[in-house]
Structures are given as C-alpha cells and as structure tokens.
GROMACS .gro file of C-alpha atoms in nm:
model
  429
    1UNK     CA    1   1.680   3.756   9.452
    2UNK     CA    2   1.751   4.086   9.275
    3UNK     CA    3   1.668   4.075   8.891
    4UNK     CA    4   1.755   4.319   8.639
    5UNK     CA    5   1.542   4.150   8.376
    6UNK     CA    6   1.324   4.263   8.094
    7UNK     CA    7   1.151   4.000   7.878
    8UNK     CA    8   0.909   3.740   7.912
    9UNK     CA    9   1.011   3.394   7.857
   10UNK     CA   10   0.737   3.201   7.667
   11UNK     CA   11   0.860   2.889   7.874
   12UNK     CA   12   0.740   3.003   8.127
   13UNK     CA   13   0.566   3.350   8.172
   14UNK     CA   14   0.838   3.578   8.266
   15UNK     CA   15   0.867   3.931   8.375
   16UNK     CA   16   1.005   4.172   8.194
   17UNK     CA   17   1.378   4.142   8.130
   18UNK     CA   18   0.990   4.221   7.954
   19UNK     CA   19   0.892   4.360   7.645
   20UNK     CA   20   1.131   4.469   7.363
   21UNK     CA   21   0.933   4.759   7.284
   22UNK     CA   22   0.670   4.700   7.358
   23UNK     CA   23   0.478   4.747   7.641
   24UNK     CA   24   0.388   5.113   7.656
   25UNK     CA   25   0.594   5.194   7.379
   26UNK     CA   26   0.950   5.206   7.333
   27UNK     CA   27   1.146   5.438   7.588
   28UNK     CA   28   1.235   5.784   7.445
   29UNK     CA   29   1.604   5.794   7.354
   30UNK     CA   30   1.813   6.089   7.477
   31UNK     CA   31   2.179   6.140   7.396
   32UNK     CA   32   2.399   5.931   7.617
   33UNK     CA   33   2.653   6.094   7.861
   34UNK     CA   34   3.013   6.027   7.768
   35UNK     CA   35   3.210   5.882   8.076
   36UNK     CA   36   3.373   6.163   8.247
   37UNK     CA   37   3.661   5.962   8.394
   38UNK     CA   38   3.756   5.739   8.114
   39UNK     CA   39   4.127   5.670   8.114
   40UNK     CA   40   4.310   5.842   7.835
   41UNK     CA   41   4.521   5.527   7.748
   42UNK     CA   42   4.193   5.320   7.741
   43UNK     CA   43   4.036   5.586   7.513
   44UNK     CA   44   4.347   5.589   7.282
   45UNK     CA   45   4.361   5.207   7.262
   46UNK     CA   46   3.994   5.184   7.178
   47UNK     CA   47   4.005   5.471   6.926
   48UNK     CA   48   4.295   5.308   6.766
   49UNK     CA   49   4.106   4.977   6.722
   50UNK     CA   50   3.792   5.166   6.583
   51UNK     CA   51   4.007   5.358   6.352
   52UNK     CA   52   4.157   5.050   6.227
   53UNK     CA   53   3.825   4.878   6.175
   54UNK     CA   54   3.705   5.174   5.970
   55UNK     CA   55   4.010   5.202   5.771
   56UNK     CA   56   4.029   4.835   5.702
   57UNK     CA   57   3.691   4.754   5.626
   58UNK     CA   58   0.726   5.132   8.009
   59UNK     CA   59  -0.499   5.451   8.966
   60UNK     CA   60  -0.636   5.370   9.234
   61UNK     CA   61  -0.733   5.650   9.466
   62UNK     CA   62  -0.602   5.451   9.744
   63UNK     CA   63  -0.256   5.426   9.612
   64UNK     CA   64  -0.237   5.753   9.432
   65UNK     CA   65  -0.234   5.963   9.752
   66UNK     CA   66  -0.524   6.191   9.623
   67UNK     CA   67  -0.824   6.262   9.809
   68UNK     CA   68  -0.918   6.219  10.183
   69UNK     CA   69  -0.810   5.901  10.368
   70UNK     CA   70  -1.110   5.687  10.437
   71UNK     CA   71  -1.151   5.390  10.671
   72UNK     CA   72  -1.160   5.054  10.497
   73UNK     CA   73  -1.299   4.859  10.773
   74UNK     CA   74  -1.669   4.750  10.751
   75UNK     CA   75  -1.909   4.580  10.972
   76UNK     CA   76  -1.799   4.212  11.047
   77UNK     CA   77  -1.428   4.314  11.071
   78UNK     CA   78  -1.363   4.289  10.700
   79UNK     CA   79  -1.223   4.570  10.471
   80UNK     CA   80  -1.400   4.766  10.182
   81UNK     CA   81  -1.225   4.525   9.935
   82UNK     CA   82  -1.383   4.229  10.115
   83UNK     CA   83  -1.721   4.391  10.094
   84UNK     CA   84  -1.674   4.466   9.733
   85UNK     CA   85  -1.554   4.116   9.631
   86UNK     CA   86  -1.859   3.974   9.808
   87UNK     CA   87  -2.120   4.207   9.646
   88UNK     CA   88  -1.958   4.142   9.298
   89UNK     CA   89  -1.927   3.773   9.331
   90UNK     CA   90  -2.277   3.757   9.468
   91UNK     CA   91  -2.465   3.995   9.241
   92UNK     CA   92  -2.260   4.024   8.899
   93UNK     CA   93  -2.445   3.886   8.595
   94UNK     CA   94  -2.132   3.686   8.505
   95UNK     CA   95  -2.016   3.446   8.780
   96UNK     CA   96  -1.666   3.520   8.927
   97UNK     CA   97  -1.456   3.365   9.191
   98UNK     CA   98  -1.288   3.527   9.475
   99UNK     CA   99  -0.950   3.410   9.343
  100UNK     CA  100  -1.008   3.600   9.020
  101UNK     CA  101  -1.115   3.927   9.201
  102UNK     CA  102  -0.833   3.889   9.425
  103UNK     CA  103  -0.583   3.897   9.124
  104UNK     CA  104  -0.770   4.164   8.967
  105UNK     CA  105  -0.740   4.379   9.273
  106UNK     CA  106  -0.364   4.314   9.315
  107UNK     CA  107  -0.306   4.386   8.943
  108UNK     CA  108  -0.499   4.715   8.981
  109UNK     CA  109  -0.287   4.822   9.267
  110UNK     CA  110   0.037   4.747   9.076
  111UNK     CA  111  -0.114   4.944   8.799
  112UNK     CA  112  -0.169   5.237   9.025
  113UNK     CA  113   0.204   5.254   9.108
  114UNK     CA  114   0.300   5.335   8.745
  115UNK     CA  115   0.572   5.091   8.764
  116UNK     CA  116   0.576   4.949   8.404
  117UNK     CA  117   0.780   4.651   8.538
  118UNK     CA  118   0.564   4.550   8.829
  119UNK     CA  119   0.378   4.204   8.800
  120UNK     CA  120   0.175   3.956   8.983
  121UNK     CA  121   0.234   3.581   8.953
  122UNK     CA  122   0.032   3.279   9.097
  123UNK     CA  123   0.235   3.039   9.289
  124UNK     CA  124   0.239   2.809   8.981
  125UNK     CA  125   0.348   3.097   8.753
  126UNK     CA  126   0.614   3.197   8.982
  127UNK     CA  127   0.752   2.839   9.003
  128UNK     CA  128   0.764   2.852   8.626
  129UNK     CA  129   0.972   3.177   8.638
  130UNK     CA  130   1.206   3.029   8.891
  131UNK     CA  131   1.245   2.735   8.667
  132UNK     CA  132   1.336   2.932   8.378
  133UNK     CA  133   1.604   3.137   8.599
  134UNK     CA  134   1.769   2.819   8.697
  135UNK     CA  135   1.765   2.660   8.368
  136UNK     CA  136   1.536   2.390   8.424
  137UNK     CA  137   1.196   2.411   8.262
  138UNK     CA  138   0.980   2.279   7.953
  139UNK     CA  139   0.852   2.479   7.659
  140UNK     CA  140   0.925   2.580   7.311
  141UNK     CA  141   1.237   2.779   7.369
  142UNK     CA  142   1.120   3.149   7.326
  143UNK     CA  143   1.186   3.478   7.491
  144UNK     CA  144   0.885   3.718   7.438
  145UNK     CA  145   0.875   4.093   7.420
  146UNK     CA  146   0.566   4.287   7.484
  147UNK     CA  147   0.282   4.443   7.256
  148UNK     CA  148   0.385   4.501   6.911
  149UNK     CA  149   0.213   4.658   6.606
  150UNK     CA  150   0.154   4.408   6.330
  151UNK     CA  151   0.141   4.506   5.950
  152UNK     CA  152  -0.259   4.434   5.958
  153UNK     CA  153  -0.283   4.723   6.212
  154UNK     CA  154  -0.353   4.483   6.509
  155UNK     CA  155  -0.127   4.389   6.783
  156UNK     CA  156   0.085   4.085   6.888
  157UNK     CA  157   0.368   3.961   7.120
  158UNK     CA  158   0.711   4.004   6.995
  159UNK     CA  159   0.953   3.708   6.983
  160UNK     CA  160   1.258   3.870   7.148
  161UNK     CA  161   1.498   3.573   7.125
  162UNK     CA  162   1.496   3.186   7.039
  163UNK     CA  163   1.686   2.932   7.230
  164UNK     CA  164   1.940   2.775   7.015
  165UNK     CA  165   1.854   2.400   6.969
  166UNK     CA  166   1.500   2.444   7.100
  167UNK     CA  167   1.177   2.336   6.940
  168UNK     CA  168   1.116   2.696   6.809
  169UNK     CA  169   1.474   2.717   6.682
  170UNK     CA  170   1.442   2.386   6.494
  171UNK     CA  171   1.101   2.478   6.327
  172UNK     CA  172   1.236   2.810   6.209
  173UNK     CA  173   1.081   3.071   6.446
  174UNK     CA  174   1.299   3.390   6.445
  175UNK     CA  175   1.356   3.697   6.658
  176UNK     CA  176   1.143   3.952   6.538
  177UNK     CA  177   0.844   3.744   6.445
  178UNK     CA  178   0.522   3.878   6.602
  179UNK     CA  179   0.282   3.608   6.751
  180UNK     CA  180  -0.066   3.648   6.644
  181UNK     CA  181  -0.206   3.318   6.728
  182UNK     CA  182  -0.168   3.009   6.969
  183UNK     CA  183  -0.352   2.687   6.887
  184UNK     CA  184  -0.690   2.799   6.727
  185UNK     CA  185  -0.701   3.111   6.940
  186UNK     CA  186  -0.624   3.465   6.811
  187UNK     CA  187  -0.377   3.657   7.049
  188UNK     CA  188  -0.528   3.992   6.958
  189UNK     CA  189  -0.539   4.193   7.292
  190UNK     CA  190  -0.338   3.939   7.478
  191UNK     CA  191  -0.030   4.048   7.664
  192UNK     CA  192   0.307   3.870   7.686
  193UNK     CA  193   0.206   3.682   8.015
  194UNK     CA  194  -0.115   3.538   7.868
  195UNK     CA  195   0.080   3.427   7.551
  196UNK     CA  196   0.349   3.263   7.757
  197UNK     CA  197   0.084   3.076   7.963
  198UNK     CA  198  -0.056   2.938   7.656
  199UNK     CA  199   0.274   2.821   7.520
  200UNK     CA  200   0.395   2.649   7.831
  201UNK     CA  201   0.303   2.306   7.925
  202UNK     CA  202   0.418   1.949   7.994
  203UNK     CA  203   0.702   1.786   7.773
  204UNK     CA  204   0.580   1.620   7.458
  205UNK     CA  205   0.265   1.823   7.431
  206UNK     CA  206   0.213   1.987   7.091
  207UNK     CA  207   0.119   2.360   7.038
  208UNK     CA  208   0.048   2.542   6.713
  209UNK     CA  209   0.208   2.885   6.678
  210UNK     CA  210   0.115   3.140   6.429
  211UNK     CA  211   0.333   3.459   6.362
  212UNK     CA  212   0.357   3.748   6.123
  213UNK     CA  213   0.692   3.791   5.952
  214UNK     CA  214   0.735   4.051   5.676
  215UNK     CA  215   0.370   4.098   5.639
  216UNK     CA  216   0.315   3.720   5.585
  217UNK     CA  217   0.149   3.470   5.822
  218UNK     CA  218   0.365   3.155   5.898
  219UNK     CA  219   0.237   2.861   6.117
  220UNK     CA  220   0.443   2.630   6.322
  221UNK     CA  221   0.379   2.287   6.465
  222UNK     CA  222   0.588   2.278   6.800
  223UNK     CA  223   0.610   2.014   7.057
  224UNK     CA  224   0.699   2.121   7.410
  225UNK     CA  225   1.044   1.974   7.529
  226UNK     CA  226   1.265   2.012   7.836
  227UNK     CA  227   1.491   2.317   7.741
  228UNK     CA  228   1.857   2.266   7.854
  229UNK     CA  229   2.063   2.520   8.025
  230UNK     CA  230   2.204   2.666   7.707
  231UNK     CA  231   2.221   3.026   7.788
  232UNK     CA  232   2.577   3.044   7.724
  233UNK     CA  233   2.722   2.897   7.394
  234UNK     CA  234   3.097   2.919   7.298
  235UNK     CA  235   3.227   2.898   6.936
  236UNK     CA  236   3.592   2.892   6.842
  237UNK     CA  237   3.678   3.128   6.549
  238UNK     CA  238   3.974   3.143   6.334
  239UNK     CA  239   4.289   3.325   6.447
  240UNK     CA  240   4.255   3.179   6.781
  241UNK     CA  241   3.958   3.398   6.860
  242UNK     CA  242   3.639   3.284   7.060
  243UNK     CA  243   3.258   3.387   7.037
  244UNK     CA  244   3.069   3.357   7.370
  245UNK     CA  245   2.716   3.415   7.310
  246UNK     CA  246   2.485   3.492   7.613
  247UNK     CA  247   2.113   3.444   7.572
  248UNK     CA  248   2.018   3.550   7.916
  249UNK     CA  249   2.149   3.577   8.268
  250UNK     CA  250   2.019   3.274   8.434
  251UNK     CA  251   2.170   3.078   8.733
  252UNK     CA  252   2.527   2.995   8.660
  253UNK     CA  253   2.584   3.191   8.365
  254UNK     CA  254   2.865   3.395   8.516
  255UNK     CA  255   3.057   3.070   8.594
  256UNK     CA  256   3.026   2.949   8.240
  257UNK     CA  257   3.140   3.259   8.088
  258UNK     CA  258   3.438   3.282   8.319
  259UNK     CA  259   3.520   2.925   8.221
  260UNK     CA  260   3.515   2.996   7.865
  261UNK     CA  261   3.712   3.326   7.895
  262UNK     CA  262   3.967   3.140   8.095
  263UNK     CA  263   4.055   2.911   7.813
  264UNK     CA  264   4.319   3.004   7.567
  265UNK     CA  265   4.188   3.265   7.310
  266UNK     CA  266   4.490   3.481   7.239
  267UNK     CA  267   4.329   3.607   6.925
  268UNK     CA  268   4.057   3.772   7.148
  269UNK     CA  269   3.681   3.727   7.256
  270UNK     CA  270   3.372   3.844   7.094
  271UNK     CA  271   3.099   3.863   7.362
  272UNK     CA  272   2.764   3.846   7.196
  273UNK     CA  273   2.472   4.011   7.409
  274UNK     CA  274   2.234   4.068   7.100
  275UNK     CA  275   1.876   3.992   7.178
  276UNK     CA  276   1.969   3.909   7.559
  277UNK     CA  277   1.669   4.035   7.787
  278UNK     CA  278   1.880   4.033   8.107
  279UNK     CA  279   1.830   3.823   8.410
  280UNK     CA  280   1.966   3.799   8.742
  281UNK     CA  281   2.180   4.087   8.876
  282UNK     CA  282   2.442   3.883   9.042
  283UNK     CA  283   2.509   3.678   8.726
  284UNK     CA  284   2.558   3.996   8.528
  285UNK     CA  285   2.816   4.122   8.789
  286UNK     CA  286   2.989   3.771   8.764
  287UNK     CA  287   2.995   3.794   8.410
  288UNK     CA  288   3.142   4.129   8.370
  289UNK     CA  289   3.413   4.018   8.650
  290UNK     CA  290   3.527   3.747   8.420
  291UNK     CA  291   3.670   4.030   8.196
  292UNK     CA  292   3.809   4.274   8.470
  293UNK     CA  293   4.098   4.255   8.689
  294UNK     CA  294   3.935   4.442   8.964
  295UNK     CA  295   3.736   4.776   9.055
  296UNK     CA  296   3.364   4.867   9.019
  297UNK     CA  297   3.093   4.694   8.783
  298UNK     CA  298   2.772   4.875   8.882
  299UNK     CA  299   2.633   5.092   9.141
  300UNK     CA  300   2.275   4.980   9.255
  301UNK     CA  301   2.055   5.244   9.418
  302UNK     CA  302   1.760   5.075   9.625
  303UNK     CA  303   1.488   5.268   9.776
  304UNK     CA  304   1.533   5.359  10.123
  305UNK     CA  305   1.867   5.161  10.141
  306UNK     CA  306   2.231   5.273  10.112
  307UNK     CA  307   2.375   5.250   9.778
  308UNK     CA  308   2.551   4.939   9.693
  309UNK     CA  309   2.855   4.953   9.491
  310UNK     CA  310   2.912   4.606   9.317
  311UNK     CA  311   3.272   4.529   9.251
  312UNK     CA  312   3.450   4.248   9.059
  313UNK     CA  313   3.387   3.923   9.256
  314UNK     CA  314   3.717   3.769   9.152
  315UNK     CA  315   3.976   3.915   8.934
  316UNK     CA  316   3.944   3.805   8.570
  317UNK     CA  317   4.115   3.855   8.232
  318UNK     CA  318   4.177   4.201   8.193
  319UNK     CA  319   4.402   4.184   7.876
  320UNK     CA  320   4.260   3.976   7.614
  321UNK     CA  321   4.118   4.175   7.340
  322UNK     CA  322   3.742   4.203   7.383
  323UNK     CA  323   3.457   4.311   7.160
  324UNK     CA  324   3.084   4.326   7.267
  325UNK     CA  325   2.815   4.276   7.011
  326UNK     CA  326   2.486   4.451   7.110
  327UNK     CA  327   2.145   4.558   6.956
  328UNK     CA  328   1.802   4.696   7.047
  329UNK     CA  329   1.730   4.367   7.208
  330UNK     CA  330   2.016   4.410   7.450
  331UNK     CA  331   1.844   4.520   7.785
  332UNK     CA  332   1.870   4.528   8.165
  333UNK     CA  333   2.142   4.305   8.304
  334UNK     CA  334   2.301   4.268   7.965
  335UNK     CA  335   2.339   4.645   7.953
  336UNK     CA  336   2.492   4.630   8.298
  337UNK     CA  337   2.752   4.415   8.131
  338UNK     CA  338   2.828   4.611   7.830
  339UNK     CA  339   2.808   4.947   8.015
  340UNK     CA  340   3.061   4.822   8.281
  341UNK     CA  341   3.307   4.706   8.032
  342UNK     CA  342   3.271   5.005   7.823
  343UNK     CA  343   3.311   5.239   8.111
  344UNK     CA  344   3.607   5.062   8.213
  345UNK     CA  345   3.770   5.085   7.870
  346UNK     CA  346   3.780   4.725   7.864
  347UNK     CA  347   3.579   4.655   7.539
  348UNK     CA  348   3.468   4.801   7.212
  349UNK     CA  349   3.090   4.794   7.164
  350UNK     CA  350   2.958   4.704   6.818
  351UNK     CA  351   2.610   4.699   6.689
  352UNK     CA  352   2.312   4.931   6.728
  353UNK     CA  353   2.172   5.114   7.036
  354UNK     CA  354   2.058   4.901   7.335
  355UNK     CA  355   1.706   4.900   7.478
  356UNK     CA  356   1.768   5.117   7.780
  357UNK     CA  357   1.636   4.948   8.097
  358UNK     CA  358   1.805   5.085   8.409
  359UNK     CA  359   1.594   4.921   8.694
  360UNK     CA  360   1.605   4.640   8.924
  361UNK     CA  361   1.291   4.414   9.027
  362UNK     CA  362   1.256   4.210   9.342
  363UNK     CA  363   0.999   3.951   9.414
  364UNK     CA  364   0.774   3.962   9.721
  365UNK     CA  365   0.623   3.637   9.831
  366UNK     CA  366   0.251   3.659   9.951
  367UNK     CA  367   0.089   3.432  10.210
  368UNK     CA  368  -0.073   3.215   9.953
  369UNK     CA  369   0.242   3.145   9.771
  370UNK     CA  370   0.173   3.397   9.492
  371UNK     CA  371   0.435   3.672   9.430
  372UNK     CA  372   0.436   4.046   9.344
  373UNK     CA  373   0.726   4.173   9.162
  374UNK     CA  374   0.826   4.556   9.208
  375UNK     CA  375   1.093   4.778   9.099
  376UNK     CA  376   1.307   4.844   9.408
  377UNK     CA  377   1.592   5.044   9.275
  378UNK     CA  378   1.805   5.172   8.993
  379UNK     CA  379   2.149   5.084   8.863
  380UNK     CA  380   2.424   5.319   8.723
  381UNK     CA  381   2.732   5.233   8.525
  382UNK     CA  382   3.080   5.270   8.685
  383UNK     CA  383   3.104   5.633   8.534
  384UNK     CA  384   2.773   5.707   8.695
  385UNK     CA  385   2.538   5.696   8.390
  386UNK     CA  386   2.174   5.612   8.406
  387UNK     CA  387   2.084   5.408   8.109
  388UNK     CA  388   1.705   5.414   8.153
  389UNK     CA  389   1.529   5.520   7.838
  390UNK     CA  390   1.877   5.606   7.700
  391UNK     CA  391   2.063   5.263   7.628
  392UNK     CA  392   2.413   5.240   7.505
  393UNK     CA  393   2.526   5.390   7.197
  394UNK     CA  394   2.782   5.146   7.024
  395UNK     CA  395   3.136   5.260   6.928
  396UNK     CA  396   3.107   5.116   6.595
  397UNK     CA  397   2.759   5.143   6.461
  398UNK     CA  398   2.602   4.870   6.260
  399UNK     CA  399   2.255   4.943   6.137
  400UNK     CA  400   1.985   4.718   6.274
  401UNK     CA  401   1.874   4.653   5.934
  402UNK     CA  402   2.184   4.493   5.807
  403UNK     CA  403   2.223   4.113   5.861
  404UNK     CA  404   2.361   3.983   6.187
  405UNK     CA  405   2.669   3.851   6.015
  406UNK     CA  406   2.766   4.226   5.924
  407UNK     CA  407   2.803   4.314   6.287
  408UNK     CA  408   2.986   3.985   6.338
  409UNK     CA  409   3.240   4.089   6.045
  410UNK     CA  410   3.288   4.425   6.179
  411UNK     CA  411   3.365   4.282   6.526
  412UNK     CA  412   3.625   4.061   6.386
  413UNK     CA  413   3.797   4.359   6.192
  414UNK     CA  414   3.787   4.544   6.544
  415UNK     CA  415   3.939   4.260   6.709
  416UNK     CA  416   4.221   4.238   6.466
  417UNK     CA  417   4.285   4.613   6.534
  418UNK     CA  418   4.289   4.537   6.902
  419UNK     CA  419   4.541   4.287   6.877
  420UNK     CA  420   4.759   4.489   6.671
  421UNK     CA  421   4.744   4.787   6.898
  422UNK     CA  422   4.853   4.564   7.215
  423UNK     CA  423   5.186   4.614   7.332
  424UNK     CA  424   5.444   4.330   7.261
  425UNK     CA  425   5.520   4.163   7.589
  426UNK     CA  426   5.856   4.096   7.468
  427UNK     CA  427   5.920   4.468   7.404
  428UNK     CA  428   6.126   4.660   7.657
  429UNK     CA  429   5.988   4.969   7.832
   0.00000   0.00000   0.00000
C-alpha cells in the first residue's frame, strides 16, 4: 500500500504525512518551475479569473558503505548484533530487554539511511496506523506535526490539524498549538511518535493535554472517543456553490469526494486542502480524477522499477468552476491533488505556499508483525515538476498571517470570476 503521507496522527501514531516543519527543520524552498506545456486557453481562463478576483476585491558504518566489509558471524552461529545485544543486556548497569535493543538497532539502521520519512512500528502501533487510514480508530482527533520551537525556547510537537467534531475540536484545540505536556508529563525531548502514543487509548479514557498558544499555556481535559470517518465534509454555499473539505486521504476519500462533486453545484466548487497532511496515494489519484475528464494525474518513480504514469481512474467533472485552497500544512498526497489540477489548468490555487513533500513511502512487514516504512520513490506532477522541498506557489497568494476566512473570501471571488469567464452553452460557435 503506497502512501504519500506526511504527518503523524495522534490517534494513533502516524508516520509522516509527518511533521509540518518540523522534523529536521522546514525544507528549503526554491522557486517553482512553471509548467512548460500548459494549454494557452487554460492559462487565459485562469488568468481572467485571477484578474477578476484582484480587480473585484527532513550512521551506521554497516549501512554507510564506508570502511572494509567485516564478517558479522560469531561463534555459535549468531551475528555481531546478537553478540552485542547479549553483552549489553547481561552487563549494562541499567536493565534492558532484547525487544528494546532490537528496536533501537532497527531505528539506528533507518537513521543511517538518511531517509527523514523512514519509520519503525511495533505490530500494535502499525495496527493503529492502519486503523487511522481506514477511518476506524479511537483518540482525541488530532493530526500532529514534528518538533517545533516554542516561545520558551524549548521544543514541542505541533498540532497540524484537528478533526471536526472530535474531542479536541470540541475542547478548543487549534491547528498551530504546540503540545508541551500530556497528562502530568512534559513532552520536552519527545518526538511526534511518543506524543501520539501517549494520546491514544481506549474509548472513554481521559487524557490531559497542555499546549502553548501565542506564548500562553492552555490545558485541555479530553476524553478519548471513537473518531468517525469524517475526513471529507461538504458544505453548501450561496450561489449554488459547494465547499468540499478534505482533512486527510484515508480509505474511501476519493469516492466520497466524487459523490460530492457529482451533485449539482453549478456555482462552482471550493476544494479545501488546508492543513491536509496527505495519506494514501490511490485516494489522491481518485480525488483528482473526480475533477478531470481524463489524462495524467501524477508520475510515480519507484526505485529500481519502471516509472508509473497514474492517470484518471474514471472520467470526472471537467467543467464546473474549481478553486483549491492550500497552505503550509498542505503536503504530500494533498500536493499531488493540487499540483495535478494546477498543471492540467483545471483549478485556480489560492492561499500560501504548500509544504513541499514529493516522496512516497511503503510499509514492509517483518516476521514478528512489526513494520518498517521506507521512502521507495518520488512523484512528479503532470508537467514533470518535483515538489520536494519546493511546494506549490498559489495563483492568488493570501498571507498565512491572515484569518482563514480571508482565503475563503478570495476563493469565492475567484469562483465568481471563473463562472463569468465560462462560455455560455447556449451561445453559438
């Protein structure tokens, strides 16, 4: 199962679609390349709408490849790792079990790869991940970012987005909050995975959450609950327009988006991908297909295997005016959708520059049921652009410092411009 995902879900510990900025620092931004093959008519249409809008309103030697290769077999038929584990567990002042040593060894090998998105999960942790991606899990309703600097000069884990209707949403937790404590423990030095593990649990169990917001400390008393599959929400807007908000690309997202897009929305669609950390690659392709009549969606370049050109799965609505809302939290699979619709001149992009994650991860299950997840390839938009570390620059920029409603207001203005620029079906050629 391929995932172009980025942030951690606090319910459960997630990989990537992981760290909004955080782990290892924010990727360096470079100017994005303009699509070289965009259709002139599409550019004119988008340009007209934009003009109307403006006018009207993230080693080990054995994996580094350095040094002379050594034999790892030792007396008794084991390996050097087995010998080291036996010596450590038998002689270290602090007692340590073999399971802990195995995990440390695996995580050390992954660090040696230099793959910022590589991750190791126990069997239980991975069951939680699968539950989140299929929309069946219990928690407080948070997607987490990575390490983030907090005002006091320490570090914490960023809240990337909040599931609508969840315990966290009802209590008032907001995207951008920095988690500094769970229960009575400080999260200083914790990674997103450890914070996520502390927040997950059985339904109806309480958990205290402490965050920093605007240099102030806030505490929330949350109760873990089953979190419904609510990654797609649909809101009808005035003038026969529709807002489709996608929180993450979990199982079934594409079908739900297609169903929403298929209902009458003559006034146009606002596709909101703000704070979307990504998810399953197939769901991103299906989502983009809901708004394209055919053709390419994304190019996937796996290591050691032929390049895969992913195309529209089933012809979708290629005519209804479409605006896509993005921000710095729009990442990975969400960037696949936005980049595809932009390169195909299907939508106008509004908001602030996206995160810039252009890699795909794949889980590999080990004999004990645990899983390692590695970056196995890169993706490119239909025009061939690599978004890794670059992101997508919007057509209509709205500062990240502005309230979210400001971007929505601009989007509605552009949507009106797109409607006005559409040819009248009753007009003769």
